[in-house]
mmCIF file of C-alpha atoms in Angstrom:
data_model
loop_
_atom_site.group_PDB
_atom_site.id
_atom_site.type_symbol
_atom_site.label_atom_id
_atom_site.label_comp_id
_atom_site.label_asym_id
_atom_site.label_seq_id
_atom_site.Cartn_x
_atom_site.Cartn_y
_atom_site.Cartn_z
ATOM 1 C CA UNK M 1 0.000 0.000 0.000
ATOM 2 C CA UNK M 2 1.140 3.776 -0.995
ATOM 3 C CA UNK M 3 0.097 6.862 0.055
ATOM 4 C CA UNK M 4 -1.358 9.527 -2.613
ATOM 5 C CA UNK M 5 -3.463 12.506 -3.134
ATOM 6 C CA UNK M 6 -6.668 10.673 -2.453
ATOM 7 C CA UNK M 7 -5.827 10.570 1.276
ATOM 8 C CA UNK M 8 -5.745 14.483 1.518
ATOM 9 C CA UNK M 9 -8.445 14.355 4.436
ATOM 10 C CA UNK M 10 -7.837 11.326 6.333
ATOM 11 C CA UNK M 11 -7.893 12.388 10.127
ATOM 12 C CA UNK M 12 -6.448 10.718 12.844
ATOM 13 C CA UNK M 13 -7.733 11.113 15.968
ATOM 14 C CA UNK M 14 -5.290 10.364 19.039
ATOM 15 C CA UNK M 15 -6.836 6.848 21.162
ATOM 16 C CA UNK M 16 -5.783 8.763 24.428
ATOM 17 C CA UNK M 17 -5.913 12.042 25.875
ATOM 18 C CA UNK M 18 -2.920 13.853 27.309
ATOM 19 C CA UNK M 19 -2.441 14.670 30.379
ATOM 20 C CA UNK M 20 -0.262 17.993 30.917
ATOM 21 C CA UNK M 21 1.657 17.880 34.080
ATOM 22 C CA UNK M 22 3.633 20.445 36.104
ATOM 23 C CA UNK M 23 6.999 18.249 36.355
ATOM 24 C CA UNK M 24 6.758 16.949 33.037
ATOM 25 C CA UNK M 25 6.472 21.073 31.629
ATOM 26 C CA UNK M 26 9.375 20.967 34.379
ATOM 27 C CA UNK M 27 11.750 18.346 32.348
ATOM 28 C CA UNK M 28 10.704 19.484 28.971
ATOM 29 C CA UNK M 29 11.550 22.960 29.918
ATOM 30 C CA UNK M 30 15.116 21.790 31.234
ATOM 31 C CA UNK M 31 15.736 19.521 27.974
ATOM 32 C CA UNK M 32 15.267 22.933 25.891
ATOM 33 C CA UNK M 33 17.761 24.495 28.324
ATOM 34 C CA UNK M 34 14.789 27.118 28.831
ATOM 35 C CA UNK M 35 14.813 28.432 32.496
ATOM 36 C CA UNK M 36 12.425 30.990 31.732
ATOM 37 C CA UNK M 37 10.191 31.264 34.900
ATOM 38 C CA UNK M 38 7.212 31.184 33.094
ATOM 39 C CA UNK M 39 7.297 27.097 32.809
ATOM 40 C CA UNK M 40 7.924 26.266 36.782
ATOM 41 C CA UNK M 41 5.664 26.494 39.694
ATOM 42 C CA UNK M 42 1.615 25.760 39.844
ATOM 43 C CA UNK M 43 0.764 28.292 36.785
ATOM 44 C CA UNK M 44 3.247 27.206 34.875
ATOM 45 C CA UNK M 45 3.023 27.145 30.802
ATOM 46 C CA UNK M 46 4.725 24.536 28.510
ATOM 47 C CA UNK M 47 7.189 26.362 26.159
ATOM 48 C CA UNK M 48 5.722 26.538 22.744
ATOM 49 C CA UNK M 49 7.472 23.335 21.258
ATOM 50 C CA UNK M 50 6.225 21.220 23.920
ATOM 51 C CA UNK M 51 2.939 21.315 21.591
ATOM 52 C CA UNK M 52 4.642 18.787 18.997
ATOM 53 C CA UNK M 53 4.864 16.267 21.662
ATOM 54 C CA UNK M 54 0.861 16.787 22.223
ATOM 55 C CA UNK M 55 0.639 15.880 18.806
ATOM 56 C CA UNK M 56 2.849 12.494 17.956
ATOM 57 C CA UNK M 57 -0.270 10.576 19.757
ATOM 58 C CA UNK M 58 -1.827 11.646 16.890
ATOM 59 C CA UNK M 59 0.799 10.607 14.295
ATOM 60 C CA UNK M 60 1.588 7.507 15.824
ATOM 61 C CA UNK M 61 -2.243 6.671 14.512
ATOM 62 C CA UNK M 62 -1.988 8.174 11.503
ATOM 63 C CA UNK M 63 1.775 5.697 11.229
ATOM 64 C CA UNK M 64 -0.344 3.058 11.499
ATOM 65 C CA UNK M 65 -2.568 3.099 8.893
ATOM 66 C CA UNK M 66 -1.268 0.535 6.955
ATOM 67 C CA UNK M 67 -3.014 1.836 3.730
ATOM 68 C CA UNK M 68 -0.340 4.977 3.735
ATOM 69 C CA UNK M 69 2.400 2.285 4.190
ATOM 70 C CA UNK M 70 4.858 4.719 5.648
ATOM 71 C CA UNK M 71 7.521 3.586 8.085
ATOM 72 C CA UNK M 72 8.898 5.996 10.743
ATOM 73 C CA UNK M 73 12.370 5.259 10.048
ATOM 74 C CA UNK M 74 12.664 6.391 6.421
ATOM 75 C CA UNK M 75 11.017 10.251 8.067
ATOM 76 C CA UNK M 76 12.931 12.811 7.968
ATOM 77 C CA UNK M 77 11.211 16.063 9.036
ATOM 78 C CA UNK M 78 11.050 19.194 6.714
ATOM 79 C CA UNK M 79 9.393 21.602 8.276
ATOM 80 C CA UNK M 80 7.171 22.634 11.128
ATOM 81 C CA UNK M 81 4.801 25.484 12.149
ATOM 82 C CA UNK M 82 2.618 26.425 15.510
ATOM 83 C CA UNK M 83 -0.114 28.563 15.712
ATOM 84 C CA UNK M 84 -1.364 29.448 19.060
ATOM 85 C CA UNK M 85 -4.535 30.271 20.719
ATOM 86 C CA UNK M 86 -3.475 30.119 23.988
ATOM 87 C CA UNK M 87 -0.299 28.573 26.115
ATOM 88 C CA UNK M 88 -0.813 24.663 26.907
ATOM 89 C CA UNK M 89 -0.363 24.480 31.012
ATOM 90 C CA UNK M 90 -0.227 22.115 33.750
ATOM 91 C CA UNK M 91 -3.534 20.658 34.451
ATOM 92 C CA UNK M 92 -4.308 20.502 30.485
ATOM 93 C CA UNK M 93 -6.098 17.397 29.484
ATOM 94 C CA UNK M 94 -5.406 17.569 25.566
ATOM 95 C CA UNK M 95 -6.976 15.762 22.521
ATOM 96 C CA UNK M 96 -5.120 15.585 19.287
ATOM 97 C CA UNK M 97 -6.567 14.746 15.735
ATOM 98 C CA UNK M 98 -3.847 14.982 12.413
ATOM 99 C CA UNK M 99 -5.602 15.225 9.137
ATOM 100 C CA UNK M 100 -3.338 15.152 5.654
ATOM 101 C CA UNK M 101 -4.000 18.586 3.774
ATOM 102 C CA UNK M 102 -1.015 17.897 0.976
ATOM 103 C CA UNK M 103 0.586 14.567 -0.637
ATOM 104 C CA UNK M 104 2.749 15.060 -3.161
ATOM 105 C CA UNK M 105 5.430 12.772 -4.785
ATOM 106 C CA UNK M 106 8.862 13.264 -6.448
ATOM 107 C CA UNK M 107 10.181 9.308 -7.126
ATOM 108 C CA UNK M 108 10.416 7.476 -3.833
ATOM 109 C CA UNK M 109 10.189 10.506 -2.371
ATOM 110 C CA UNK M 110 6.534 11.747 -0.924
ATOM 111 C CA UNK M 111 6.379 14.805 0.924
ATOM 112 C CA UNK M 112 3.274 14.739 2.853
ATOM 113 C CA UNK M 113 1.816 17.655 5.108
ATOM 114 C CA UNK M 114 -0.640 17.522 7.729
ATOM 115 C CA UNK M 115 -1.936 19.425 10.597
ATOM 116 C CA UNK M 116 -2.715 18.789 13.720
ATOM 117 C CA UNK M 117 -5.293 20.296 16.083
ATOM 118 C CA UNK M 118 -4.838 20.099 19.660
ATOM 119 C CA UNK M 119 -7.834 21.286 21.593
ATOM 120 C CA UNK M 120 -8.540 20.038 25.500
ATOM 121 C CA UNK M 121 -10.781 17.650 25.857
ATOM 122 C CA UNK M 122 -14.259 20.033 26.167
ATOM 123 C CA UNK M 123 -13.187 21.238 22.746
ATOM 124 C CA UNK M 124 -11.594 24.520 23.449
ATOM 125 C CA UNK M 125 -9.174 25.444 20.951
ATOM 126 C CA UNK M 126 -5.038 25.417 22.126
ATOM 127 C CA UNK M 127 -3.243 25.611 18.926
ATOM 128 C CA UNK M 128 -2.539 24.012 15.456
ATOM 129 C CA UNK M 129 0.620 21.791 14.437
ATOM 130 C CA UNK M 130 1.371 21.704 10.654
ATOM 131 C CA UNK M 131 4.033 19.350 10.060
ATOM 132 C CA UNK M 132 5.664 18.885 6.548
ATOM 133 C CA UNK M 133 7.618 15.520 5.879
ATOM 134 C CA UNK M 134 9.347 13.657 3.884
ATOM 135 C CA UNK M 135 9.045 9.487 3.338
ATOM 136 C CA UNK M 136 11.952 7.582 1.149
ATOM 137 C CA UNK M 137 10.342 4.439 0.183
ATOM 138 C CA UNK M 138 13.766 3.864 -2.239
ATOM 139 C CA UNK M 139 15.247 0.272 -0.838
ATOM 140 C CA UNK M 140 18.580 1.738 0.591
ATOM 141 C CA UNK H 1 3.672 43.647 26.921
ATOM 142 C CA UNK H 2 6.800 43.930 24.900
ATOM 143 C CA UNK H 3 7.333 46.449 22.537
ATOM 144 C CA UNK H 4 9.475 46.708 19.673
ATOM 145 C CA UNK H 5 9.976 49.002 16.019
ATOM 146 C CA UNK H 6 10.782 46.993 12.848
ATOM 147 C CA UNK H 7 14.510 46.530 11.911
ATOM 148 C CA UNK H 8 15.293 46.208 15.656
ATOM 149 C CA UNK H 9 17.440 43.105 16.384
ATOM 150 C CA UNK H 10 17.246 41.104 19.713
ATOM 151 C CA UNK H 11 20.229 40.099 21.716
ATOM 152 C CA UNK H 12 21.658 36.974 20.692
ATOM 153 C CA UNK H 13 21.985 33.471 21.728
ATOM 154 C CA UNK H 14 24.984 30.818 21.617
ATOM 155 C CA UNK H 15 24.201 27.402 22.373
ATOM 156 C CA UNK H 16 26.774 23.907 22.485
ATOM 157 C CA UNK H 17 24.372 21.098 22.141
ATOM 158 C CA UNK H 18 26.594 17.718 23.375
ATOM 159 C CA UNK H 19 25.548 13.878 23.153
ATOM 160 C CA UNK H 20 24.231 14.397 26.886
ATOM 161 C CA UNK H 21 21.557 17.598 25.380
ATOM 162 C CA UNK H 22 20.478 15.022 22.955
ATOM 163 C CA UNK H 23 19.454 11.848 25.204
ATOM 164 C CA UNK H 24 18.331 14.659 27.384
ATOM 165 C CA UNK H 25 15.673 15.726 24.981
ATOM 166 C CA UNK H 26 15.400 12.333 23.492
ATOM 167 C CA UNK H 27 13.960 11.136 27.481
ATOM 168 C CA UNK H 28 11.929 14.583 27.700
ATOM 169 C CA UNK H 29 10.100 14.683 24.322
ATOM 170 C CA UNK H 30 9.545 10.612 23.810
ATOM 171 C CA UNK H 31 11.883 10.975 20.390
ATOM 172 C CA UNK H 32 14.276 8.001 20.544
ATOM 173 C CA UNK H 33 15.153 8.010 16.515
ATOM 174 C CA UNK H 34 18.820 6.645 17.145
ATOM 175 C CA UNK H 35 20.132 9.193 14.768
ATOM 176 C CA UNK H 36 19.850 11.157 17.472
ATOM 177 C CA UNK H 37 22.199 9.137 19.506
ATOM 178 C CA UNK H 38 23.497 6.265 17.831
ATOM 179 C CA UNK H 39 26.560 6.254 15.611
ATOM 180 C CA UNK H 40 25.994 3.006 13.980
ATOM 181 C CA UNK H 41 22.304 3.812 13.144
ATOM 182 C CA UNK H 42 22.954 7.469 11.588
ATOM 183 C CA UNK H 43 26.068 6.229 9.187
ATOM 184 C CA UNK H 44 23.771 3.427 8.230
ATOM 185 C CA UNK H 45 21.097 5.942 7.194
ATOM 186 C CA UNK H 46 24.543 7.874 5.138
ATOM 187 C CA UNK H 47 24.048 10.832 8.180
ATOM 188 C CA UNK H 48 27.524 12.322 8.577
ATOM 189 C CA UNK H 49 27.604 11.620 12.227
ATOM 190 C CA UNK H 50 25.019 11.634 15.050
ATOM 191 C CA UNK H 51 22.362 14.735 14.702
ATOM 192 C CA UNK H 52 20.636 17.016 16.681
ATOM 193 C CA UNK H 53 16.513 16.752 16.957
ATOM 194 C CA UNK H 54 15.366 19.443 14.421
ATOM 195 C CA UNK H 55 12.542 20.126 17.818
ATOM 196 C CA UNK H 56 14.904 20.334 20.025
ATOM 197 C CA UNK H 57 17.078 23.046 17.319
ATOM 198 C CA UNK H 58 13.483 24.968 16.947
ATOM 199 C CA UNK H 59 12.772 25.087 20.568
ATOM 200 C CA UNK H 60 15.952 26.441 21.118
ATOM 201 C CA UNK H 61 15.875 28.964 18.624
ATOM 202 C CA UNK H 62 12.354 30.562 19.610
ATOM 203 C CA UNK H 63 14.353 31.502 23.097
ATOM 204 C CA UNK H 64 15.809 34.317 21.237
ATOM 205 C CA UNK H 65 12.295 35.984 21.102
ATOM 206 C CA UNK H 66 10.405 34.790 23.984
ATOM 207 C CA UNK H 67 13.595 35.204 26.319
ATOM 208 C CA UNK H 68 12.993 39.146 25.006
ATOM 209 C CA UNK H 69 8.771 38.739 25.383
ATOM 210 C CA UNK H 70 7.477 39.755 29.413
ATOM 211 C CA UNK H 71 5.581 37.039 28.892
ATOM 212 C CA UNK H 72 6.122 33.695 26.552
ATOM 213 C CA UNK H 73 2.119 33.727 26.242
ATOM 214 C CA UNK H 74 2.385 36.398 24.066
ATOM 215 C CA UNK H 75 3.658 33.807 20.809
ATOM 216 C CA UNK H 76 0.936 33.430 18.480
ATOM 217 C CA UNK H 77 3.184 32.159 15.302
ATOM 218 C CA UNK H 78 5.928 29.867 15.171
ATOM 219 C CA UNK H 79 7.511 28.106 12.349
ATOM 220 C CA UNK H 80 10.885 26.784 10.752
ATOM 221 C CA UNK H 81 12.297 24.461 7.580
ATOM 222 C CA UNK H 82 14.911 22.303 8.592
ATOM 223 C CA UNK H 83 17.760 23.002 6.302
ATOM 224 C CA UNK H 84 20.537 21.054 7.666
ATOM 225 C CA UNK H 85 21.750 18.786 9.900
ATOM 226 C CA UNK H 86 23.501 20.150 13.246
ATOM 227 C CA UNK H 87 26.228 17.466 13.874
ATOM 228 C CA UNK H 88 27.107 16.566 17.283
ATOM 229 C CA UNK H 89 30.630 15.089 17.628
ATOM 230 C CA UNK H 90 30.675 12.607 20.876
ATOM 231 C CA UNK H 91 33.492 15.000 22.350
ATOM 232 C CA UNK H 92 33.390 17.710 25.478
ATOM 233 C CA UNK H 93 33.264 20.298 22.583
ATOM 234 C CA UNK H 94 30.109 19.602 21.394
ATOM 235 C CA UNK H 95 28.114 21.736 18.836
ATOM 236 C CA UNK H 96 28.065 25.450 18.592
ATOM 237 C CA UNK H 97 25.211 27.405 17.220
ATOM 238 C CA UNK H 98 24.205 30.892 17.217
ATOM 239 C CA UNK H 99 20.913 32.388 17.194
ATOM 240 C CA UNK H 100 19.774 35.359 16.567
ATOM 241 C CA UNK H 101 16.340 37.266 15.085
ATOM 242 C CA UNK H 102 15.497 40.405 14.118
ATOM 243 C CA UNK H 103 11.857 42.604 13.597
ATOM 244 C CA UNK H 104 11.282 42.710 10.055
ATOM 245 C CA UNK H 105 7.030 44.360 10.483
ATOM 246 C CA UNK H 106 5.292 45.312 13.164
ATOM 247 C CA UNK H 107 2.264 46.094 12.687
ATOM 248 C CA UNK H 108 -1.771 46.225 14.261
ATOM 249 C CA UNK H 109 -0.319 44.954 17.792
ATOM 250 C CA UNK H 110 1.840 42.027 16.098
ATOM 251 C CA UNK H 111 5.458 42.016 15.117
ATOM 252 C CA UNK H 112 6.879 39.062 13.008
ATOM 253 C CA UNK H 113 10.533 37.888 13.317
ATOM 254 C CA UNK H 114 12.985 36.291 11.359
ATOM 255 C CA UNK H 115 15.452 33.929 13.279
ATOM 256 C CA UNK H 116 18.599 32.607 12.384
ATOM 257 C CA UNK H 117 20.219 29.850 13.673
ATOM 258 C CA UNK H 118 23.903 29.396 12.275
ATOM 259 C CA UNK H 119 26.609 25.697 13.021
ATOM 260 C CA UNK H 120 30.056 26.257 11.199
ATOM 261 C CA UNK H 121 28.965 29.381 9.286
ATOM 262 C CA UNK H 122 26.053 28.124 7.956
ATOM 263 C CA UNK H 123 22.022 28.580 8.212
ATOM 264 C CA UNK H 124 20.639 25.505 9.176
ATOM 265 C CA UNK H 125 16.793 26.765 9.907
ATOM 266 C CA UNK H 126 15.063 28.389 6.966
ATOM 267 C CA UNK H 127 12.051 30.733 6.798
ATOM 268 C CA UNK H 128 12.372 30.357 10.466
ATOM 269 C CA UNK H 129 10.071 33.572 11.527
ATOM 270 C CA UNK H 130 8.115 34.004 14.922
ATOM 271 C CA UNK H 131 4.517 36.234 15.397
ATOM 272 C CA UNK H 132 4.513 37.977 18.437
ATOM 273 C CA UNK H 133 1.484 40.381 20.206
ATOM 274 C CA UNK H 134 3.500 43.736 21.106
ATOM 275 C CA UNK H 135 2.127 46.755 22.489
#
């Protein structure tokens, strides 16, 4: 099975909701290197990458749809945008859906776009993940 | 709220991302891709060497602007093409690279950035621009 333009649409919702938690905005925070105050403490806000992580729930579903046939490993990841409505924070409980908008192919090479939309779990809108990448299906 | 005028650059930022950053980030985020930390598995996929997340390269970069912002809430925009790879030698010396971004508009309560993030005097983020609310 291959991916192509007749997919533009598919959504995938996450199976789980996520959880935000103060220590894990906490560890992300430290990973960046970020000590910006705004991310410790009980009103603490993720910094504004930590949204990607919200969304590979999301992907993971959209990964296994064996119909697109796409493997993880043969990813490489071209380009990302955020749009925010408001900071994710602690106490969050976040549900993530990726739909394709774009497939296009060049060879082996397809470069597929989607976007995901992370909203918490009563449906209020957090922000919007548009992720472009690129899948090698060449046998290296 | 922050303000700023158009053409104004922001201070600058100098980062050294070693191994330790990248299992770091690799535990934090949940993205354990071996390229990220395995020398075996990035030659195998023809990578010059072990390479940095492209996430954790974009969530360093966006310090630059929301290091300057009173308050990080204030990001309403963020997005970058990942241009090249930032190698990251298993050594003490790590990885160096630079970021920096400058106000190119601001305008209706909103000014737009362009960031830069350079490794051995090259760009390795492209169309890399930030949308901030400014008074």
């Amino acid at each position: 099975m291959t991916i192509d333009a007749t997919m533009v649409g598919r959504s995938y919702a996450a199976a789980e909701s996520y959880q935000v938690g103060r220590e894990k905005i906490r560890e992300f925070a430290a990973a960046i290197g970020d000590d910006n105050p705004a991310y410790t403490g009980d009103d603490a806000v993720a910094p504004p990458t930590f949204a990607f992580m919200l969304g590979s729930r999301a992907l993971e579903q959209l990964l296994n749809d064996e119909e697109l046939g796409l493997r993880l490993d043969r990813i490489v990841h071209g380009a990302q945008k955020f749009s925010y409505t408001r900071p994710i924070k602690a106490g969050d409980d976040i549900a993530a859906t990726a739909t394709i908008t774009t497939v296009r192919k060049a060879g082996d090479v397809e470069v597929i776009m989607y976007e995901t939309a992370l909203t918490t779990v009563d449906g209020e809108p957090i922000a919007t993940s548009t992720s472009t990448i690129s899948h090698n299906r060449a046998d290296s | 709220m922050s303000s700023i005028s158009a053409g104004e650059v922001l201070p600058e930022l100098t980062v050294t991302f070693r191994r330790e950053d990248l299992v770091r980030y690799a535990g934090a985020s949940g993205d354990f891709n071996p390229i990220h930390w395995n020398d075996r598995m990035a030659a195998a996929l023809g990578l010059p060497g072990v390479i940095a997340h492209g996430m954790l390269t974009m969530a360093t970069a966006v310090r630059v602007v929301t290091d300057w912002l009173d308050d990080p809430a204030d990001l309403v925009e963020y997005g970058v093409r990942f241009t090249k790879p930032i190698v990251v030698p298993d050594d003490a010396d790590g990885a160096e690279v630079t970021f920096s971004a400058k106000a190119d508009k601001v305008a209706d309560g909103l000014a737009e950035f362009d960031i830069t993030a350079v490794f051995n005097g090259e760009k390795v983020l492209g169309r890399s621009r930030a949308v901030v609310r400014v008074s």
